[in-house]
Structure formats: C-alpha cells, structure tokens
Tab-separated table of C-alpha atoms in Angstrom:
chain	number	residue	atom	x	y	z
A	1	MET	CA	-139.363	33.847	63.871
A	2	ASN	CA	-136.412	31.586	64.690
A	3	LYS	CA	-133.672	31.133	62.119
A	4	ILE	CA	-132.228	27.747	61.172
A	5	ILE	CA	-129.061	26.625	59.436
A	6	PHE	CA	-129.396	24.414	56.354
A	7	ASN	CA	-126.121	23.116	54.939
A	8	GLY	CA	-124.236	26.106	56.298
A	9	LYS	CA	-126.746	28.755	55.210
A	10	ILE	CA	-128.898	30.759	57.610
A	11	LEU	CA	-132.579	30.622	56.626
A	12	LYS	CA	-135.995	31.374	57.992
A	13	GLU	CA	-137.762	28.113	58.808
A	14	GLU	CA	-140.468	28.699	56.206
A	15	ASN	CA	-137.841	29.052	53.449
A	16	LEU	CA	-136.695	25.425	53.734
A	17	MET	CA	-138.038	23.684	50.626
A	18	PHE	CA	-139.560	20.199	50.693
A	19	ASN	CA	-137.297	18.855	47.949
A	20	GLN	CA	-134.295	19.706	50.108
A	21	PHE	CA	-135.242	17.096	52.717
A	22	LYS	CA	-137.500	14.822	50.665
A	23	ARG	CA	-135.452	11.679	51.326
A	24	ALA	CA	-135.698	12.206	55.083
A	25	VAL	CA	-139.506	12.388	54.841
A	26	ASN	CA	-140.050	9.618	52.284
A	27	PHE	CA	-137.584	7.062	53.580
A	28	GLY	CA	-136.522	8.158	57.069
A	29	ASP	CA	-133.047	8.244	55.549
A	30	GLY	CA	-131.183	9.911	58.374
A	31	PHE	CA	-130.913	10.502	62.104
A	32	PHE	CA	-131.011	13.361	64.584
A	33	GLU	CA	-129.057	14.628	67.557
A	34	THR	CA	-130.434	16.663	70.471
A	35	ILE	CA	-128.046	18.816	72.513
A	36	ARG	CA	-128.813	20.621	75.791
A	37	VAL	CA	-127.964	24.304	76.153
A	38	ILE	CA	-127.128	25.836	79.540
A	39	ASN	CA	-126.038	29.462	79.959
A	40	GLY	CA	-126.192	29.744	76.178
A	41	LYS	CA	-123.595	26.994	75.664
A	42	GLU	CA	-123.922	23.514	74.222
A	43	MET	CA	-123.327	20.704	76.722
A	44	PHE	CA	-121.319	17.489	76.267
A	45	PHE	CA	-120.492	18.405	72.686
A	46	GLU	CA	-117.491	16.088	72.353
A	47	ASP	CA	-119.709	13.106	73.153
A	48	HIS	CA	-122.375	14.351	70.765
A	49	PHE	CA	-119.909	14.851	67.916
A	50	THR	CA	-118.487	11.358	68.415
A	51	ARG	CA	-122.010	9.944	68.119
A	52	ILE	CA	-122.736	12.129	65.076
A	53	LYS	CA	-119.668	10.866	63.206
A	54	SER	CA	-120.510	7.303	64.165
A	55	GLY	CA	-124.051	7.746	62.809
A	56	LEU	CA	-122.876	9.294	59.538
A	57	ASN	CA	-120.345	6.525	58.979
A	58	PHE	CA	-122.784	3.754	59.851
A	59	LEU	CA	-125.474	5.105	57.511
A	60	LYS	CA	-122.844	5.620	54.788
A	61	ILE	CA	-123.539	9.351	54.487
A	62	ASP	CA	-120.514	11.103	52.993
A	63	TYR	CA	-119.226	14.326	54.521
A	64	PRO	CA	-116.225	16.512	53.623
A	65	ASN	CA	-113.146	16.912	55.824
A	66	SER	CA	-114.296	20.467	56.516
A	67	PHE	CA	-117.313	19.059	58.375
A	68	ASN	CA	-115.429	18.645	61.635
A	69	PHE	CA	-115.783	19.319	65.354
A	70	ASN	CA	-114.792	22.990	65.211
A	71	PHE	CA	-116.947	23.715	62.159
A	72	LEU	CA	-120.132	22.282	63.653
A	73	LYS	CA	-119.461	23.914	67.016
A	74	GLN	CA	-119.111	27.308	65.319
A	75	GLU	CA	-122.342	26.750	63.397
A	76	ILE	CA	-124.129	26.066	66.670
A	77	HIS	CA	-122.610	29.114	68.380
A	78	SER	CA	-123.686	31.326	65.493
A	79	LEU	CA	-127.274	30.090	65.556
A	80	LEU	CA	-127.592	30.410	69.342
A	81	GLU	CA	-126.418	34.004	69.066
A	82	ILE	CA	-128.720	34.816	66.131
A	83	ASN	CA	-131.730	33.399	68.000
A	84	ASN	CA	-130.728	35.146	71.253
A	85	ILE	CA	-130.517	32.002	73.368
A	86	ASP	CA	-128.213	32.917	76.241
A	87	ALA	CA	-129.672	30.690	78.982
A	88	GLY	CA	-131.518	27.364	78.772
A	89	GLY	CA	-132.351	25.747	75.472
A	90	LYS	CA	-131.825	22.802	73.192
A	91	ILE	CA	-130.353	22.250	69.771
A	92	LYS	CA	-131.680	19.715	67.289
A	93	ILE	CA	-129.578	18.697	64.316
A	94	TYR	CA	-131.118	16.580	61.576
A	95	PHE	CA	-128.737	14.667	59.304
A	96	PHE	CA	-129.968	13.075	56.104
A	97	ARG	CA	-128.842	11.962	52.673
A	98	SER	CA	-129.169	14.761	50.151
A	99	GLY	CA	-130.712	14.513	46.704
A	100	LEU	CA	-133.414	12.256	45.361
A	101	GLY	CA	-133.700	8.629	44.326
A	102	THR	CA	-135.830	5.839	45.764
A	103	TYR	CA	-134.534	3.057	48.000
A	104	LYS	CA	-131.349	3.442	46.001
A	105	PRO	CA	-130.192	7.036	46.577
A	106	LEU	CA	-128.733	9.106	43.764
A	107	SER	CA	-126.255	10.677	46.158
A	108	ASN	CA	-124.697	9.866	49.509
A	109	GLU	CA	-123.730	13.449	50.280
A	110	ILE	CA	-124.658	14.919	53.643
A	111	SER	CA	-127.429	17.418	54.253
A	112	TYR	CA	-128.213	18.823	57.675
A	113	VAL	CA	-130.526	21.238	59.428
A	114	ILE	CA	-129.775	22.895	62.782
A	115	GLU	CA	-132.531	24.453	64.871
A	116	THR	CA	-132.526	25.963	68.359
A	117	ILE	CA	-135.342	25.997	70.906
A	118	ARG	CA	-135.511	28.118	74.051
A	119	LEU	CA	-136.300	26.346	77.345
A	120	ASN	CA	-137.753	27.926	80.478
A	121	SER	CA	-135.230	26.253	82.789
A	122	ASN	CA	-131.528	26.997	82.547
A	123	PHE	CA	-129.986	24.233	84.684
A	124	TYR	CA	-131.418	20.757	85.157
A	125	GLU	CA	-134.525	20.532	87.352
A	126	LEU	CA	-135.973	17.353	88.811
A	127	ASN	CA	-139.675	16.872	88.141
A	128	LYS	CA	-141.710	17.718	91.251
A	129	LYS	CA	-144.351	15.079	90.625
A	130	GLY	CA	-143.196	11.552	89.894
A	131	TYR	CA	-144.018	10.077	86.506
A	132	LEU	CA	-146.567	7.322	86.190
A	133	VAL	CA	-145.390	4.718	83.688
A	134	SER	CA	-146.589	1.547	82.045
A	135	ILE	CA	-145.134	-1.041	79.697
A	136	PHE	CA	-145.868	-0.641	75.989
A	137	ASN	CA	-146.040	-4.149	74.540
A	138	GLU	CA	-147.924	-3.672	71.271
A	139	TYR	CA	-144.650	-3.443	69.320
A	140	LYS	CA	-141.125	-4.499	70.295
A	141	LYS	CA	-137.779	-2.987	69.397
A	142	GLN	CA	-135.445	-5.114	67.318
A	143	ILE	CA	-131.869	-5.599	68.455
A	144	ASN	CA	-129.358	-4.677	65.764
A	145	ASN	CA	-126.586	-2.192	65.046
A	146	LEU	CA	-129.142	0.551	64.330
A	147	SER	CA	-130.727	0.223	67.774
A	148	SER	CA	-128.378	2.643	69.531
A	149	PHE	CA	-128.998	5.523	67.057
A	150	LYS	CA	-131.843	8.057	67.034
A	151	THR	CA	-132.860	7.421	63.443
A	152	SER	CA	-135.518	9.342	61.534
A	153	ASN	CA	-137.727	6.243	61.750
A	154	SER	CA	-139.205	6.839	65.218
A	155	LEU	CA	-142.627	5.225	64.816
A	156	LEU	CA	-142.111	2.862	67.753
A	157	TYR	CA	-141.462	5.794	70.103
A	158	ILE	CA	-144.357	7.791	68.685
A	159	LEU	CA	-146.801	4.925	69.227
A	160	ALA	CA	-145.445	4.367	72.734
A	161	SER	CA	-145.923	8.067	73.526
A	162	LEU	CA	-149.483	7.984	72.185
A	163	PHE	CA	-150.199	4.905	74.296
A	164	ALA	CA	-148.997	6.769	77.391
A	165	GLU	CA	-151.084	9.835	76.608
A	166	GLN	CA	-154.244	7.869	75.832
A	167	ASN	CA	-153.953	5.914	79.087
A	168	ASN	CA	-153.054	8.867	81.331
A	169	PHE	CA	-149.423	7.868	81.877
A	170	ASN	CA	-146.458	10.211	81.714
A	171	ASP	CA	-144.320	7.760	79.763
A	172	SER	CA	-144.186	4.220	78.396
A	173	LEU	CA	-141.476	1.617	78.810
A	174	ILE	CA	-140.192	-0.063	75.639
A	175	LEU	CA	-139.573	-3.803	75.293
A	176	ASN	CA	-137.027	-5.405	73.009
A	177	GLU	CA	-137.721	-8.466	70.890
A	178	ASN	CA	-136.783	-10.684	73.858
A	179	ASN	CA	-139.401	-8.966	76.066
A	180	PHE	CA	-136.880	-7.180	78.289
A	181	ILE	CA	-137.447	-3.553	79.316
A	182	ILE	CA	-134.755	-1.437	77.652
A	183	GLU	CA	-135.786	2.255	77.823
A	184	SER	CA	-138.763	4.600	77.788
A	185	SER	CA	-140.236	6.444	74.815
A	186	ASN	CA	-137.551	9.148	75.133
A	187	SER	CA	-135.097	8.132	77.856
A	188	ASN	CA	-132.725	5.532	79.232
A	189	ILE	CA	-133.873	3.787	82.408
A	190	PHE	CA	-132.148	3.156	85.752
A	191	LEU	CA	-133.408	1.105	88.722
A	192	LEU	CA	-132.164	1.247	92.324
A	193	HIS	CA	-132.348	-2.043	94.233
A	194	ASN	CA	-130.344	-3.123	97.290
A	195	GLN	CA	-128.190	0.018	97.005
A	196	LYS	CA	-127.132	-0.969	93.482
A	197	ILE	CA	-128.105	0.566	90.156
A	198	ILE	CA	-129.439	-1.699	87.416
A	199	THR	CA	-129.658	-0.525	83.803
A	200	PRO	CA	-129.965	-2.372	80.473
A	201	PRO	CA	-126.734	-3.021	78.537
A	202	LEU	CA	-126.293	-1.467	75.099
A	203	THR	CA	-126.530	-4.987	73.661
A	204	SER	CA	-130.200	-5.004	74.733
A	205	GLY	CA	-131.075	-2.519	71.972
A	206	CYS	CA	-131.393	0.637	74.067
A	207	ILE	CA	-130.313	4.071	72.836
A	208	LYS	CA	-126.689	4.931	73.570
A	209	GLY	CA	-127.690	8.049	75.465
A	210	ILE	CA	-125.278	10.902	76.171
A	211	MET	CA	-126.858	11.455	79.607
A	212	ARG	CA	-126.637	7.714	80.259
A	213	ASN	CA	-122.858	8.006	80.149
A	214	VAL	CA	-122.900	11.158	82.303
A	215	ILE	CA	-124.976	9.332	84.942
A	216	PHE	CA	-122.526	6.421	84.906
A	217	ASN	CA	-119.735	8.842	85.834
A	218	LEU	CA	-121.821	10.500	88.565
A	219	LEU	CA	-122.685	7.121	90.083
A	220	LYS	CA	-119.013	6.161	90.130
A	221	GLU	CA	-118.212	9.428	91.939
A	222	LEU	CA	-120.820	8.449	94.544
A	223	ASN	CA	-119.343	4.918	94.801
A	224	ILE	CA	-122.634	3.328	93.755
A	225	GLU	CA	-122.281	-0.016	92.011
A	226	ILE	CA	-123.741	-0.293	88.489
A	227	LEU	CA	-125.047	-3.562	87.067
A	228	GLU	CA	-125.739	-3.672	83.331
A	229	ARG	CA	-128.174	-6.498	82.809
A	230	ASN	CA	-131.574	-7.320	81.336
A	231	ILE	CA	-134.582	-5.832	83.150
A	232	THR	CA	-137.929	-7.549	83.650
A	233	GLU	CA	-141.259	-6.422	85.055
A	234	ARG	CA	-140.316	-8.163	88.291
A	235	ASP	CA	-137.377	-5.764	88.622
A	236	LEU	CA	-139.800	-2.840	88.488
A	237	GLU	CA	-141.847	-4.400	91.265
A	238	ILE	CA	-138.923	-4.817	93.699
A	239	SER	CA	-137.038	-1.569	93.000
A	240	ASP	CA	-136.744	1.193	95.586
A	241	GLU	CA	-136.351	3.929	92.983
A	242	ILE	CA	-136.619	4.281	89.205
A	243	PHE	CA	-135.469	7.214	87.132
A	244	LEU	CA	-135.246	8.081	83.438
A	245	THR	CA	-132.480	10.095	81.789
A	246	ASN	CA	-132.015	12.094	78.635
A	247	VAL	CA	-129.819	15.020	77.727
A	248	VAL	CA	-132.631	17.594	77.655
A	249	ASN	CA	-134.399	16.800	80.949
A	250	GLY	CA	-131.441	15.308	82.792
A	251	ILE	CA	-133.079	13.048	85.376
A	252	SER	CA	-136.813	12.361	85.714
A	253	TRP	CA	-137.958	10.240	88.639
A	254	VAL	CA	-140.692	7.671	88.273
A	255	GLY	CA	-143.308	7.937	91.006
A	256	GLY	CA	-145.386	4.904	90.198
A	257	TYR	CA	-145.861	1.724	88.215
A	258	LYS	CA	-149.261	0.031	88.625
A	259	GLN	CA	-149.936	0.254	92.382
A	260	ILE	CA	-146.263	0.550	93.346
A	261	ARG	CA	-144.810	3.894	94.463
A	262	TYR	CA	-141.147	4.920	94.466
A	263	TYR	CA	-138.859	7.341	96.302
A	264	ASN	CA	-136.673	9.970	94.622
A	265	ASN	CA	-133.767	10.358	97.071
A	266	LEU	CA	-131.047	9.291	94.644
A	267	SER	CA	-132.658	11.227	91.790
A	268	LYS	CA	-132.422	14.401	93.874
A	269	LYS	CA	-128.814	13.729	94.800
A	270	LEU	CA	-127.803	13.011	91.192
A	271	THR	CA	-129.556	16.118	89.848
A	272	LYS	CA	-127.829	18.297	92.430
A	273	LYS	CA	-124.436	16.762	91.653
A	274	LEU	CA	-125.007	17.067	87.903
A	275	ASN	CA	-125.632	20.807	88.209
A	276	GLN	CA	-122.728	21.245	90.617
A	277	ASN	CA	-120.350	19.570	88.177
A	278	LEU	CA	-121.514	21.860	85.388
A	279	VAL	CA	-120.833	24.905	87.579
A	280	VAL	CA	-117.384	23.595	88.553
A	281	ASN	CA	-116.564	23.130	84.874
A	282	ARG	CA	-117.472	26.821	84.383
A	283	ILE	CA	-119.919	26.394	81.583
C-alpha cells in the first residue's frame, strides 16, 4: 500500500480522515499540481513551485515561511524513496484550505496531501495510434483569473472526458465562452499550419501548462514560429498536424478530427528532442 504525506506526516492512504479535507470535497476549495517523475526525480520543479505559490496566493491560502521550495522538494524526495519509485512516475499534490466553515472559512491555513503513482514508461513516449478528438460544446469555460489554475472544481473537464468516452473519442476539445477552442480535457493544444505553430493565448482561458512552456522553448530551438491566437474549428480543418501536451504524457498527437487525418512528424521530433534535453541535463 502506497504511503502519502499529509501536512508533513507520512500516512497510509486509508488513515486520512474525511474531516481533514472536508472543505476540499464540499466546496472545491483548493487546487492541485501534477509533476512528472523520470529516473525517480521530479521534473520542472522550479516551474511547478512558482505555479503552486501563485495558486496559494491567488486563493488566499496562508502558508508559513517554512513552506518553501527546498522543504517541498525534500518532502517529495522522501515520499518517492518510501514508495520505491526510482524510474517513471507522477506526483500529485492537493492544496486546500484547512478547517471547517461554510462558504466563509473558519481558517485560511494551508493543508496539503502528496501522493506518488508509478508509471510504466520512464521517459516520454509518443502515442503510437493518433487520438480521435471532437469538440465538447455542451458547456463552455469562463475566462477569468481562475482559468489558468487546476482548481478542485473540475466538473467541466470531467463532463468533457465522459463525452469523449461515450462517443468513442480519445479526448474532447474545450471551448471558452467566446466559442474558441482553448485546450482539451487534460492538455494544452498546438496546431501546425504553413510551417507555423498556432496555440491559444493564456488570455483565452486555457490552463497555464508547465509542458506548454517547455514546448515553447523546444519550438524556439527548432526555429519554428509560434503564433498565440484564438483557434476556431476552421483551424482544425486546415492544419497539417495537431498535438496535445501535458506534463505527464508530454506530447500526444491527434490522428483525426471528423473525417480529417493528421501527420505526426513534428510530434515525433519534439518528443525526441524533449527526451534528449532531459538526458543532457543529467536528470
């Protein structure tokens, strides 16, 4: 049975009591962070910690000075070692407001849970079969300052995932309130057209993905121009290649939308370069 860390204490998963995370369940009063593990080490942790602090500050969750970069990194290292994850895996950290209360909390102090999950693959692997995707238009994502965070209120993404499953798609594309395509149910989206990459701007309401930023840097290394602009269904129809990115899977290429089929040449090149850069950095 995997161990977890709750507020600095190592516990068995079944020993975490409901009252300890009641606010997260009742009100979605928190957010989460997912971190990729390769060779038993957490990837891109500086970027993750910057996003964690931003989320805590934005949600007005108080944390002590001792809750810093080195402290959280050591917590993660300890849990990876305890759970014997020395190759591929992922870390999920749930942050929420501690204590009780209703819409008005009785405390703003931080609570957090860290869990680790073993993955079969160590480095990033491109999917062999291209994803089939469709547009989920039953509900739209609002554009506001919360849009870029992975909050505990994930109903939109859950419903989009269920839509994909029920209609035999691999993923669904999310629309914002202005009917522009901004992301998938669990990834940022990139389109290749006329040798240029098109991706939605953060102002569109998409998640500020860690892998999104990594891909930006890889594309710059390859001298590929990036255009951040709104994406429509027409853009899907004229693109040569479409791929999705998140920090766990890396790059996932889209094989088809409706009757249109796409290549994966750039997806292959980016995945190879991503893994090469990780090796060069001696992870």
